[in-house]
Coordinates of C-alpha atoms and ligand atoms in Angstrom, one line a residue:
X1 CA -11.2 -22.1 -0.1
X2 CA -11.2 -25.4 1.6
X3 CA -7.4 -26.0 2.3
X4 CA -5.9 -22.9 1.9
X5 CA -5.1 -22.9 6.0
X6 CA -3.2 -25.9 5.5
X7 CA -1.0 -23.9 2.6
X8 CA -1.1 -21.0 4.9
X9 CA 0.2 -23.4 7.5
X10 CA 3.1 -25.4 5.9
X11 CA 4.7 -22.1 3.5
X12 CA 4.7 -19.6 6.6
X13 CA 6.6 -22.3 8.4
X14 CA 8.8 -23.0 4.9
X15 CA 9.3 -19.5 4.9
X16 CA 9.8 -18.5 8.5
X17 CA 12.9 -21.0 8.4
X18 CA 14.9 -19.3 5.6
X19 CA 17.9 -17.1 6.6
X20 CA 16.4 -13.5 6.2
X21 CA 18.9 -11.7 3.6
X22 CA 16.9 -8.6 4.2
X23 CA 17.8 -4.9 5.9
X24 CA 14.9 -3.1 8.1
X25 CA 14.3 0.4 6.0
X26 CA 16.6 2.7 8.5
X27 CA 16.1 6.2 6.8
X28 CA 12.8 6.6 9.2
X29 CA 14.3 6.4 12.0
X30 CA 11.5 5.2 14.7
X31 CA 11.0 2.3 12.0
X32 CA 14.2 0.4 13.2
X33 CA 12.6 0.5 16.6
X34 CA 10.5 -2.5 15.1
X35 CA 11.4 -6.1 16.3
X36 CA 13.0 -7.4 12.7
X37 CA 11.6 -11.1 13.3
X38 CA 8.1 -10.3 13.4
X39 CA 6.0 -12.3 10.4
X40 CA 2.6 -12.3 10.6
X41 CA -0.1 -13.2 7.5
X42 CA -3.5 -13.0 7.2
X43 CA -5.6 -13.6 4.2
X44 CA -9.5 -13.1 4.1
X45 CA -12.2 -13.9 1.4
X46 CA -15.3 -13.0 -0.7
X47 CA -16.4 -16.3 0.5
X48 CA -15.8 -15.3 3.8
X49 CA -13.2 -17.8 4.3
X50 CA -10.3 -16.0 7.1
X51 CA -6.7 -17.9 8.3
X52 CA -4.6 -15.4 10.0
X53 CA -0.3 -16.9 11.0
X54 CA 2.2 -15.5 13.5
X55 CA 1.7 -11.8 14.0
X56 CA -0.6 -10.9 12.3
X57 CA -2.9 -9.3 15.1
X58 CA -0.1 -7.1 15.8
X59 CA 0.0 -3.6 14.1
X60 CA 2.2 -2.0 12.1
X61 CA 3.4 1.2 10.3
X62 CA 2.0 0.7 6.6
X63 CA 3.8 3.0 4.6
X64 CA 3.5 3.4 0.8
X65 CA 0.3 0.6 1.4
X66 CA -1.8 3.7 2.6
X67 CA -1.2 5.1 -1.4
X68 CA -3.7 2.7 -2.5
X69 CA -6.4 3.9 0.4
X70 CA -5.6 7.8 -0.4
X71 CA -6.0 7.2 -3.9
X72 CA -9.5 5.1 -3.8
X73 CA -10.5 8.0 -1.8
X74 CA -9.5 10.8 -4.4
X75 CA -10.7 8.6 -7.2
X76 CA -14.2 8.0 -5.8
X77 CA -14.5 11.8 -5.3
X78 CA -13.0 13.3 -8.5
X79 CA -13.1 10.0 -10.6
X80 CA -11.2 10.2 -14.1
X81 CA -10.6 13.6 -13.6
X82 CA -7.2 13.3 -11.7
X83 CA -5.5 11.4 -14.7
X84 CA -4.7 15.1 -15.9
X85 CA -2.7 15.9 -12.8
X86 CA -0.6 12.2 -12.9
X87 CA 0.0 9.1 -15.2
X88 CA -0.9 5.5 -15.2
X89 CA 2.8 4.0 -16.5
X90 CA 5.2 1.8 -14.3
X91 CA 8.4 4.1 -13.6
X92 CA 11.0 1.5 -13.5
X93 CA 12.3 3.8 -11.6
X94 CA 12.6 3.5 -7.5
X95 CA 9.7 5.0 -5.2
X96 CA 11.7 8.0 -4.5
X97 CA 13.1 9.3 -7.8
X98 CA 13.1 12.4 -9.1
X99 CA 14.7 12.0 -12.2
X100 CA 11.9 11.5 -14.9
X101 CA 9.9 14.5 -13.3
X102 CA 12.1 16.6 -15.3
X103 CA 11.0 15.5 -18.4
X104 CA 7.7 14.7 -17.8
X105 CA 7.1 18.4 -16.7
X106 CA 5.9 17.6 -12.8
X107 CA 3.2 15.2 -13.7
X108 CA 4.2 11.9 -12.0
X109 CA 4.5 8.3 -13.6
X110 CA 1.8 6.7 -11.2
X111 CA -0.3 7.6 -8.1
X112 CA 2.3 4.7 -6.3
X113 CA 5.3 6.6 -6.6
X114 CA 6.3 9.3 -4.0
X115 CA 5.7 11.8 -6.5
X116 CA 2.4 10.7 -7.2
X117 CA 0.9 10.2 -3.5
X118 CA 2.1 13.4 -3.0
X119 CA 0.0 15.0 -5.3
X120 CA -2.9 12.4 -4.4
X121 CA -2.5 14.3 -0.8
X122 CA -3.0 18.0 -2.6
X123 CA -6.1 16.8 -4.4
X124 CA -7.4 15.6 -1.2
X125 CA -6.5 18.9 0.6
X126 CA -8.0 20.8 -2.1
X127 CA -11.2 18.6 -1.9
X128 CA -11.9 18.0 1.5
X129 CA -12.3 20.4 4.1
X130 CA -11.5 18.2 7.0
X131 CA -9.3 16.0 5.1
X132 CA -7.3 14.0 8.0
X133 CA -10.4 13.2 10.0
X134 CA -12.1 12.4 6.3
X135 CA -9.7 10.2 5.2
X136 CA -9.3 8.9 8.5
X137 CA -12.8 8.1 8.4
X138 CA -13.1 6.9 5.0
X139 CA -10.2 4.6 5.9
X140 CA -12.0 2.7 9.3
X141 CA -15.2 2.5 7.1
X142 CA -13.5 0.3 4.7
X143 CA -12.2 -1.8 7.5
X144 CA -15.3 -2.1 8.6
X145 CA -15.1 0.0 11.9
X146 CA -11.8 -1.0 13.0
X147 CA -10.0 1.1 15.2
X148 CA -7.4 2.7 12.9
X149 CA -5.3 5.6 13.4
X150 CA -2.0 7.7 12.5
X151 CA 1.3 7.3 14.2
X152 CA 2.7 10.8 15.5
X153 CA 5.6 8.9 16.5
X154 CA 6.1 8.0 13.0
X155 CA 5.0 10.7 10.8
X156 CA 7.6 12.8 13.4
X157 CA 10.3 11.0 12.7
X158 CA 9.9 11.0 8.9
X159 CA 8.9 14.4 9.1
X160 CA 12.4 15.3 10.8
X161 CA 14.2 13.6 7.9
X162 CA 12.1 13.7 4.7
X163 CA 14.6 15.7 2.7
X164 CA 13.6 14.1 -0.5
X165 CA 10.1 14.1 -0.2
X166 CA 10.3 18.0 0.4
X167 CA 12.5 18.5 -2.5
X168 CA 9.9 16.5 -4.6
X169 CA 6.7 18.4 -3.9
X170 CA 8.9 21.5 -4.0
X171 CA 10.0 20.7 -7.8
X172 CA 6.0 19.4 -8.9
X173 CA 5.2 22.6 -7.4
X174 CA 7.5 24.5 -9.6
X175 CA 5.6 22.8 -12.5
X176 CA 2.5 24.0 -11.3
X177 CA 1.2 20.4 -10.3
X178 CA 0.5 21.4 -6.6
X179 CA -1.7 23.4 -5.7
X180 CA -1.7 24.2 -1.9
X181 CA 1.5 25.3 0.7
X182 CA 4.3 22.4 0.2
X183 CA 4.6 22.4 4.0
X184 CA 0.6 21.7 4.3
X185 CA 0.8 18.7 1.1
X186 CA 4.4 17.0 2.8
X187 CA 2.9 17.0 6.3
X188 CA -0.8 15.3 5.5
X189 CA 1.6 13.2 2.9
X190 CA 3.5 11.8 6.3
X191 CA 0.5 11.2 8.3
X192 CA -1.1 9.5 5.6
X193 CA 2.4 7.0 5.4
X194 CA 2.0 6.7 9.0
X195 CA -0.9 4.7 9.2
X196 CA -0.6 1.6 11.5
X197 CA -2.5 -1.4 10.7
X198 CA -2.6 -5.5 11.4
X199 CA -2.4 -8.0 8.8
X200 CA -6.2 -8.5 9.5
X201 CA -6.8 -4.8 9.0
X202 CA -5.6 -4.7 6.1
X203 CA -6.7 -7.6 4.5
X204 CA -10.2 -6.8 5.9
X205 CA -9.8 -2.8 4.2
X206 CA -8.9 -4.0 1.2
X207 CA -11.4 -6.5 0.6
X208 CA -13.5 -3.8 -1.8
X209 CA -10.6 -4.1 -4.6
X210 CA -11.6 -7.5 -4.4
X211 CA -15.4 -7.0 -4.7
X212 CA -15.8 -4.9 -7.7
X213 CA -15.2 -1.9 -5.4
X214 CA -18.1 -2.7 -2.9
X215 CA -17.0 -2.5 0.7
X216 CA -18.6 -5.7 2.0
X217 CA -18.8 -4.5 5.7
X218 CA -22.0 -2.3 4.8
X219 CA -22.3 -2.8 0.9
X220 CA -21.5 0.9 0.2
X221 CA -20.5 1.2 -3.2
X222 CA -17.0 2.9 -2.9
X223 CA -15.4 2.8 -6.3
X224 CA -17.3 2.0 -9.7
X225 CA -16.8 -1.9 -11.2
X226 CA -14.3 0.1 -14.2
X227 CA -12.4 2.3 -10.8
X228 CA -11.8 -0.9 -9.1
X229 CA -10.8 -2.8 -11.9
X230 CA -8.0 -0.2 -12.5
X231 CA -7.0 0.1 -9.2
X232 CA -6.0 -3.4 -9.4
X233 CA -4.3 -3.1 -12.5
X234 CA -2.3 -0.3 -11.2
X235 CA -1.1 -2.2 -7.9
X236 CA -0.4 -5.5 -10.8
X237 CA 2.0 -2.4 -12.8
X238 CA 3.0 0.2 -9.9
X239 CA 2.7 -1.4 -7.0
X240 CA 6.2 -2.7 -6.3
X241 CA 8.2 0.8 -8.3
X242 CA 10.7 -0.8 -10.3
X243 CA 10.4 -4.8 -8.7
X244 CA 7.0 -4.5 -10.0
X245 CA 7.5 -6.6 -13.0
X246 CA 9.1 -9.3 -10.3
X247 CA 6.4 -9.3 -8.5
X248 CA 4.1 -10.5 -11.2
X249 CA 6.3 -12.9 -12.6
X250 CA 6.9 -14.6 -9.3
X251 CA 3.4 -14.1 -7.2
X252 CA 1.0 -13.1 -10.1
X253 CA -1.6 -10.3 -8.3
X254 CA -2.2 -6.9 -8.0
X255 CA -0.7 -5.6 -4.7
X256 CA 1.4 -3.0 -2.9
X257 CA 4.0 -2.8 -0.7
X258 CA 5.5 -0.2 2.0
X259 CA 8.7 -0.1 4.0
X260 CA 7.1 -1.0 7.2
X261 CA 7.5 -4.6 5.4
X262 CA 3.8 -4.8 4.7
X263 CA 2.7 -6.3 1.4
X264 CA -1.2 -6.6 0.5
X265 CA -2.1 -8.8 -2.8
X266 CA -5.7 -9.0 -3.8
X267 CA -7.0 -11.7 -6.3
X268 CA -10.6 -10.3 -7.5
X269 CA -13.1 -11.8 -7.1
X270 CA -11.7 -14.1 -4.5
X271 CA -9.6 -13.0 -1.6
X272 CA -7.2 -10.3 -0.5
X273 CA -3.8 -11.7 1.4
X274 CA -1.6 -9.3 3.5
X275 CA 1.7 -10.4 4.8
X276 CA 4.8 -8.4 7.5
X277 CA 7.9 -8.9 7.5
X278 CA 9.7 -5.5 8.2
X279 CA 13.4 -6.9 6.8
X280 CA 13.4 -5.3 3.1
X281 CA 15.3 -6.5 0.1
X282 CA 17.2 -4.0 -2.2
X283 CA 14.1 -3.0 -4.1
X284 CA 12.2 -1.7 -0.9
X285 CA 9.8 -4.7 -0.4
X286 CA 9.9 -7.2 2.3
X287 CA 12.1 -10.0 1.6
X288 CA 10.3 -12.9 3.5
X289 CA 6.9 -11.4 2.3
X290 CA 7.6 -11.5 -1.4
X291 CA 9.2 -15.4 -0.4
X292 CA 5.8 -16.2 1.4
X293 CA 3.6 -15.5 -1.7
X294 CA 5.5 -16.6 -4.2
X295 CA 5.2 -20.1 -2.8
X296 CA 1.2 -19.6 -1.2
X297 CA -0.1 -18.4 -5.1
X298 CA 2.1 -21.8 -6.3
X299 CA 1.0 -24.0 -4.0
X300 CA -2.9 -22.6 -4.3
X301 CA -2.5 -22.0 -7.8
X302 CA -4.8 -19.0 -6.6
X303 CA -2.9 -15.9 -8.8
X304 CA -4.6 -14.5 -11.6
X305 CA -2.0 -16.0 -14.3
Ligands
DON1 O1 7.8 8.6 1.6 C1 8.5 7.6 2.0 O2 9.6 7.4 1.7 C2 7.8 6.6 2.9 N1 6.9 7.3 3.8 C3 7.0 5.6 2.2 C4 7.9 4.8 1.2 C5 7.4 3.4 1.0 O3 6.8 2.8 1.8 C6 7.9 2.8 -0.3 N2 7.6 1.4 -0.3 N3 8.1 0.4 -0.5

């Protein structure tokens, strides 16, 4: 990966420059309380090779990101079993619809979607007896013992104004596609969004997707090679809702987004790349982020395409 620092170095400052035509997500409230010109990247490899830009110490709320991590954790305890509870198609639809739900009888497009991470969050409830502290736990081990945590302050706030989350685990429910109290699923379903992390936590957690689904901090075997390579072919469909098809054509690698303005790319094999910028374009994803590596996978030629 000789190099790659200088990329690093000359597209964050190509990129930092541009005139931001993105909006901060304001229906979470406590998430316009973030400073809107923080850009921070970090990218770490297999190789061991590690450049980190700007902010990217600083942490962050993750939002829809933390999808990824819950559903790596039901996969590796359930495995192929939860594909009867929701599918593996893009939605083309936006990350909060509720429209195809009706036809596809409560069993969600993708585990990326709202719909899906919700019930992601009822298979963990129903599997786990402990189930914040486990996946709390399951989460710092893939980080390799970093100090990660919830945000109260966050999941609070969404809490206080997640009207359309409550009305979709309400109507799954009605389908029969939940299986515990809609209050208990919605409110492990916020912490889980309100995970705050650094660019270098995250690149560091999901270094696994990039390692046949080996966490490299202790070489636990986390996810089988056939989980992780359809984790990351999920994130190259799902992972950006309906700007998913975008993102490949422009940066070429699996990866997810949230409306914290994190986005985490991984290239197998090779390296995992996170980028913040919290102002969002219309689709949901940060604007600068989806600029920065669009023009780092160029300029490397390090995308999978
Ligand atoms: O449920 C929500 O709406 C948020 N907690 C997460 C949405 C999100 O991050 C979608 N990503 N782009």
């Amino acid at each position: 990966m000789e190099g790659f620092d200088r990329i690093i170095e000359e597209v964050f400052a190509e990129v930092k420059a541009i005139n931001d035509l993105g909006e901060v997500a304001s229906y979470i409230p406590e998430l316009l309380n973030v400073d809107a010109q923080k850009f921070g990247v970090y990218l770490t490899s297999i190789s061991e090779f590690k450049y980190g830009k700007g902010n990217f110490t600083e942490k962050f709320s993750i939002q829809s990101i933390s999808k990824v991590l819950s559903l790596s954790l039901a996969y590796s305890i359930l495995g192929e079993s939860i594909w009867s509870r929701l599918g593996v198609e893009p939605s083309g639809t936006s990350y909060n619809s509720l429209i195809q739900l009706e036809t596809d009888r409560g069993i969600p497009r993708n585990p990326f979607i709202n719909a899906g991470a919700i019930v992601i969050s009822d298979i963990l409830i129903s599997n786990l007896k402990d189930y914040k502290n486990e996946f709390l736990n399951f989460v710092r081990k893939l980080s390799g013992g970093k100090p990660i945590d919830y945000s109260n302050k966050i999941a609070t706030s969404e809490r206080s104004v997640g009207y359309r989350n409550v009305a979709l685990c309400n109507f799954i429910k009605s389908f029969g596609n939940i299986e515990n109290d809609p209050s208990e699923v919605l409110d492990f379903y916020f912490d889980i969004c309100s995970l705050e992390m650094s660019c270098i936590e995250l690149s560091e957690t999901f270094l696994f997707l990039a390692n046949n689904g080996i966490n490299p901090h202790n070489n636990e075997q986390v996810l089988t090679k056939s989980q992780s390579k359809r984790m990351n072919a999920l994130m190259q469909t799902c992972g950006f809702y309906d700007e998913s098809g975008e993102f490949a054509f422009k940066v070429g690698l699996p990866g997810k987004s949230g409306v914290g303005g994190g986005i985490v790319a991984v290239h197998p094999g090779h390296y995992v790349i996170t980028v913040w910028s919290p102002k969002l374009n219309r689709k949901g994803n940060s604007f600068k982020g989806m600029q920065f590596l669009e023009k780092f996978t160029t300029e490397s030629t390090l995308s999978i395409f």
